[in-house]
PDB file of C-alpha atoms in Angstrom:
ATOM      1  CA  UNK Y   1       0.000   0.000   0.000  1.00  0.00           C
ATOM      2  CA  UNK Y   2       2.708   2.421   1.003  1.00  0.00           C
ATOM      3  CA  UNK Y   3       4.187   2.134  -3.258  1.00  0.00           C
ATOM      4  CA  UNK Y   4       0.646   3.044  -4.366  1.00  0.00           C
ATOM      5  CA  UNK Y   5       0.971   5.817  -2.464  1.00  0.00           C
ATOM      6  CA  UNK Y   6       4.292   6.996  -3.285  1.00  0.00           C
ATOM      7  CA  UNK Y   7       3.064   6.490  -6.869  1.00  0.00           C
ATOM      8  CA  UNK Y   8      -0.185   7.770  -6.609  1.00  0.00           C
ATOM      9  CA  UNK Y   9       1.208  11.352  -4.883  1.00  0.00           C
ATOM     10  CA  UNK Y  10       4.240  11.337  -7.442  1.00  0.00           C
ATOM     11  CA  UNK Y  11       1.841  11.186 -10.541  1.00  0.00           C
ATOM     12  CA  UNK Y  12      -0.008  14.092  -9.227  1.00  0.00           C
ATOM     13  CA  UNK Y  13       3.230  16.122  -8.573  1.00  0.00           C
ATOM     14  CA  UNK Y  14       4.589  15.220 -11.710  1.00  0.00           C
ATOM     15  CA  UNK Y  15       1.339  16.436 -13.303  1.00  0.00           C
ATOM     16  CA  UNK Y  16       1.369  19.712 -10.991  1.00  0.00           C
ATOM     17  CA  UNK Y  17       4.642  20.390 -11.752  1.00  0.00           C
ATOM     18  CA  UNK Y  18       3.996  19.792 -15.784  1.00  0.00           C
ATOM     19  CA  UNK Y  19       1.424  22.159 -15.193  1.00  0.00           C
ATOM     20  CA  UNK Y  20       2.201  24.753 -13.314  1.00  0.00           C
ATOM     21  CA  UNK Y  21       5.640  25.349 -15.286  1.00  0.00           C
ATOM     22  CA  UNK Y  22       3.745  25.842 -18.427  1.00  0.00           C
ATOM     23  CA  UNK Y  23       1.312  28.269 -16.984  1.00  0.00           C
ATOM     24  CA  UNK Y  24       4.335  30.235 -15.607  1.00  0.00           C
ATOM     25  CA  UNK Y  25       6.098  30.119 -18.939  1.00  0.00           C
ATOM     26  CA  UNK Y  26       2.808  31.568 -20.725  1.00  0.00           C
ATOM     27  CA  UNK Y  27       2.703  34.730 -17.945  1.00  0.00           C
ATOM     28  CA  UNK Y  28       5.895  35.129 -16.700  1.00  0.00           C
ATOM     29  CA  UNK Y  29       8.241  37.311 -18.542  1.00  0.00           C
ATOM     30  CA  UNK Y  30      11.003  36.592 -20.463  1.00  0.00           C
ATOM     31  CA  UNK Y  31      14.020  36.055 -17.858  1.00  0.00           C
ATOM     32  CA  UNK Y  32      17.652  35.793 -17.537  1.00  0.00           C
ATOM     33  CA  UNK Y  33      17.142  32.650 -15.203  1.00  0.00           C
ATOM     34  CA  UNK Y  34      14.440  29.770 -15.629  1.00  0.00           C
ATOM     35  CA  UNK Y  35      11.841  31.175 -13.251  1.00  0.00           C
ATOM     36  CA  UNK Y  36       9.102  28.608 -13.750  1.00  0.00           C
ATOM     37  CA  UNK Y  37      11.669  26.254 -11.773  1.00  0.00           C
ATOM     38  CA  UNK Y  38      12.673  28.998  -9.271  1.00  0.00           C
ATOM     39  CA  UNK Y  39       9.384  29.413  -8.052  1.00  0.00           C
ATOM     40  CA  UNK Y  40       8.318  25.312  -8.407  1.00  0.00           C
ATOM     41  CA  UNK Y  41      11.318  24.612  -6.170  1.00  0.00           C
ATOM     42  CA  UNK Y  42      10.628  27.672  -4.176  1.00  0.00           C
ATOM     43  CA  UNK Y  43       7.222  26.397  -3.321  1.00  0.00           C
ATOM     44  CA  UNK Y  44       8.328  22.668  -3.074  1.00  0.00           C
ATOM     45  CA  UNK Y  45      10.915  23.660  -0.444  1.00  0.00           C
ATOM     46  CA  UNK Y  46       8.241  25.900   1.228  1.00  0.00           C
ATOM     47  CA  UNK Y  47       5.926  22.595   1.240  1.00  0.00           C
ATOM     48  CA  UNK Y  48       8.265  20.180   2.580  1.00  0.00           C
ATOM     49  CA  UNK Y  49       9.125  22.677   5.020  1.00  0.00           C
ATOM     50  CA  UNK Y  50       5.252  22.192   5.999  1.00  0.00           C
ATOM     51  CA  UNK Y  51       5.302  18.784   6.211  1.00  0.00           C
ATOM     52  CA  UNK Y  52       8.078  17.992   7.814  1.00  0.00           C
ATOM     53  CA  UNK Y  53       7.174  20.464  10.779  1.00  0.00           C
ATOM     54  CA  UNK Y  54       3.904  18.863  11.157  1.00  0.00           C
ATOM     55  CA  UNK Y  55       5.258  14.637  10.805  1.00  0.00           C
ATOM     56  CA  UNK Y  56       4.286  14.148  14.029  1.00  0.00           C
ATOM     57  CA  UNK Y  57       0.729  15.071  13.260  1.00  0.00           C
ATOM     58  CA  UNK Y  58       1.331  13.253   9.634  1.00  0.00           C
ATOM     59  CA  UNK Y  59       0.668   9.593   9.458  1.00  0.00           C
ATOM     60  CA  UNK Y  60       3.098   8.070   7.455  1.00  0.00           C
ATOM     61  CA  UNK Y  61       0.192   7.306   4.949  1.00  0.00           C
ATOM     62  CA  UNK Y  62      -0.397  10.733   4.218  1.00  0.00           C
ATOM     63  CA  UNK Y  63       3.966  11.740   4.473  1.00  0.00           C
ATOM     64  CA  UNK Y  64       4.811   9.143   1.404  1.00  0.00           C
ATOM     65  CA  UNK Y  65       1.738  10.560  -0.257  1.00  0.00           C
ATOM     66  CA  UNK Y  66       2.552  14.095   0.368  1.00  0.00           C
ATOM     67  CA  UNK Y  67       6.804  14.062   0.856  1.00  0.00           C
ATOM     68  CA  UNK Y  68       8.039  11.870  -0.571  1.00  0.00           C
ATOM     69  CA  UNK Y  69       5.336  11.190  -3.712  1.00  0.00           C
ATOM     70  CA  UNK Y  70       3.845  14.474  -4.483  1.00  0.00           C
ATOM     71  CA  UNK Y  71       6.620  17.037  -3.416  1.00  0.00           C
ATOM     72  CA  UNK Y  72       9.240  14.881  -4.743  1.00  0.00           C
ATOM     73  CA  UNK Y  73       7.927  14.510  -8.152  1.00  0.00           C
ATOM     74  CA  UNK Y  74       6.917  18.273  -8.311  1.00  0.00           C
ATOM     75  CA  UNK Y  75      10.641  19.799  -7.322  1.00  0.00           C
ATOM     76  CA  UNK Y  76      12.822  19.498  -9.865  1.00  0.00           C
ATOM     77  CA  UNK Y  77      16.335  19.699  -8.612  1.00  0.00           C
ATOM     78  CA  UNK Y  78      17.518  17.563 -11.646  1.00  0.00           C
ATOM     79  CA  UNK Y  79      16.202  20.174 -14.128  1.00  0.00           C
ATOM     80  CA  UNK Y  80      17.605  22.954 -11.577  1.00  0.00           C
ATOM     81  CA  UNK Y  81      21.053  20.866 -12.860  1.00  0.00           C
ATOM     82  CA  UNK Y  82      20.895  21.104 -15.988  1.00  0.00           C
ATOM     83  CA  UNK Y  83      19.328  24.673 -16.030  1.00  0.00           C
ATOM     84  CA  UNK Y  84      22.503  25.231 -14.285  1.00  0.00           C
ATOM     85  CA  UNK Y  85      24.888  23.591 -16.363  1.00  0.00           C
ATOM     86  CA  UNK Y  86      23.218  25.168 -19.486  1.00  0.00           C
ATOM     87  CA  UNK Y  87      24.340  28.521 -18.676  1.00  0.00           C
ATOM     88  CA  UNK Y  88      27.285  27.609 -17.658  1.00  0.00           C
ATOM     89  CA  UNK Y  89      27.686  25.824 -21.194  1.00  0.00           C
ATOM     90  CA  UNK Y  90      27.127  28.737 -22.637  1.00  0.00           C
ATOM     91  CA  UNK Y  91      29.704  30.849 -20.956  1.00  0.00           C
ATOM     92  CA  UNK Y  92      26.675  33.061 -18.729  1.00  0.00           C
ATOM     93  CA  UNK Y  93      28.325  32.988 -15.497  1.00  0.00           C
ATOM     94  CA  UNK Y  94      26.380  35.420 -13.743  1.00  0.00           C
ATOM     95  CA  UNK Y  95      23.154  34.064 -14.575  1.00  0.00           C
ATOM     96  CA  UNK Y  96      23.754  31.018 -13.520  1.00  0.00           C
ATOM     97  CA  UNK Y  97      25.524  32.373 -10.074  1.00  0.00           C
ATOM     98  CA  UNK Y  98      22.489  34.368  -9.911  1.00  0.00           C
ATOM     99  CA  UNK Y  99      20.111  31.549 -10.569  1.00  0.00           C
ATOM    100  CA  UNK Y 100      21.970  28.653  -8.501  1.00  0.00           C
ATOM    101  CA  UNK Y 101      22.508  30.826  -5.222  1.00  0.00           C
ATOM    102  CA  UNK Y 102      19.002  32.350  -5.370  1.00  0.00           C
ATOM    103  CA  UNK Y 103      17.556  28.862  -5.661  1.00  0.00           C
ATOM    104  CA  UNK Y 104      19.744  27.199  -3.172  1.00  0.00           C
ATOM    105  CA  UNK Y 105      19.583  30.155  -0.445  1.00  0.00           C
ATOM    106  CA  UNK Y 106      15.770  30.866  -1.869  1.00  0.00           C
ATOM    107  CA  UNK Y 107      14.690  27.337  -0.928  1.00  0.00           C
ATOM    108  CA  UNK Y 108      16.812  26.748   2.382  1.00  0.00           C
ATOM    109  CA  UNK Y 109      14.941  30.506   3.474  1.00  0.00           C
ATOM    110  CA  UNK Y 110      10.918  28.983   2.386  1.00  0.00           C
ATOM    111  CA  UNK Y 111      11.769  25.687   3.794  1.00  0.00           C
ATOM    112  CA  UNK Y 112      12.391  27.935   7.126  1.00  0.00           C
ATOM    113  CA  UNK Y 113       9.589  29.630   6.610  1.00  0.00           C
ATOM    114  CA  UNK Y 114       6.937  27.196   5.887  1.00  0.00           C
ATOM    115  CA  UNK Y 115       8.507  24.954   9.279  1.00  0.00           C
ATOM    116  CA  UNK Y 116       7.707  28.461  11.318  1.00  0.00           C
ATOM    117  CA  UNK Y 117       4.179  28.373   9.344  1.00  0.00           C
ATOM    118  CA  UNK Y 118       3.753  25.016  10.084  1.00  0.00           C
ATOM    119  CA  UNK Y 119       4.772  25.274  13.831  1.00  0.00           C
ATOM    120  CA  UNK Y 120       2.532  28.218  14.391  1.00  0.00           C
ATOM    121  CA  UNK Y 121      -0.355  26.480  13.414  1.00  0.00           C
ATOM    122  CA  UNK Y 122       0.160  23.382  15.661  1.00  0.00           C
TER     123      UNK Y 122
END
């Protein structure tokens, strides 16, 4: 049961995240750094930040559905890579120092912030 819900919560991140980076691509505009995964690990770390301040009140039914299936399908740290590694490929080093610590230091900061949420609300 615990793989069906893994799977079940990653398809729907997967899905969200599919989703939600299109609709920011449509609206957002055009950017020096890839914004639609700024803000989809932004939010993810902001999430997990959530959830991991209330586990005690999570049972572990509902933390692989929500941690480890939906939030880890819907941040993208793999595409962050190669985000990363494209503009260093093409020689945009402050760009991608830009987008690397803003994403790194942007999600440690939400992930803070949605534990003090979190714990406020317990």
């Amino acid at each position: 049961m615990n793989v069906v819900l893994v799977w079940i919560g990653g398809m729907i991140g997967a899905i969200a995240r599919y989703s939600v980076q299109t609709y920011l691509k449509r609206i957002l505009p055009e950017s020096t750094i890839p914004l639609s995964i700024l803000i989809i690990n932004l939010a993810g770390s902001f999430g997990l930040g959530v959830c991991i301040s209330a586990g005690n009140e999570l049972n572990l039914s509902w933390q692989l559905f929500s941690m480890t299936g939906f939030l880890g399908a819907f941040t993208t740290f793999s595409t962050f890579s190669s985000e990363s590694l494209f503009l260093l490929g093409k020689q945009q080093y402050m760009k991608a120092f830009l987008y690397i610590t803003s994403s790194i230091i942007g999600c440690i900061f939400v992930f803070f912030i949605g534990n003090i949420v979190a714990m406020s609300l317990l």
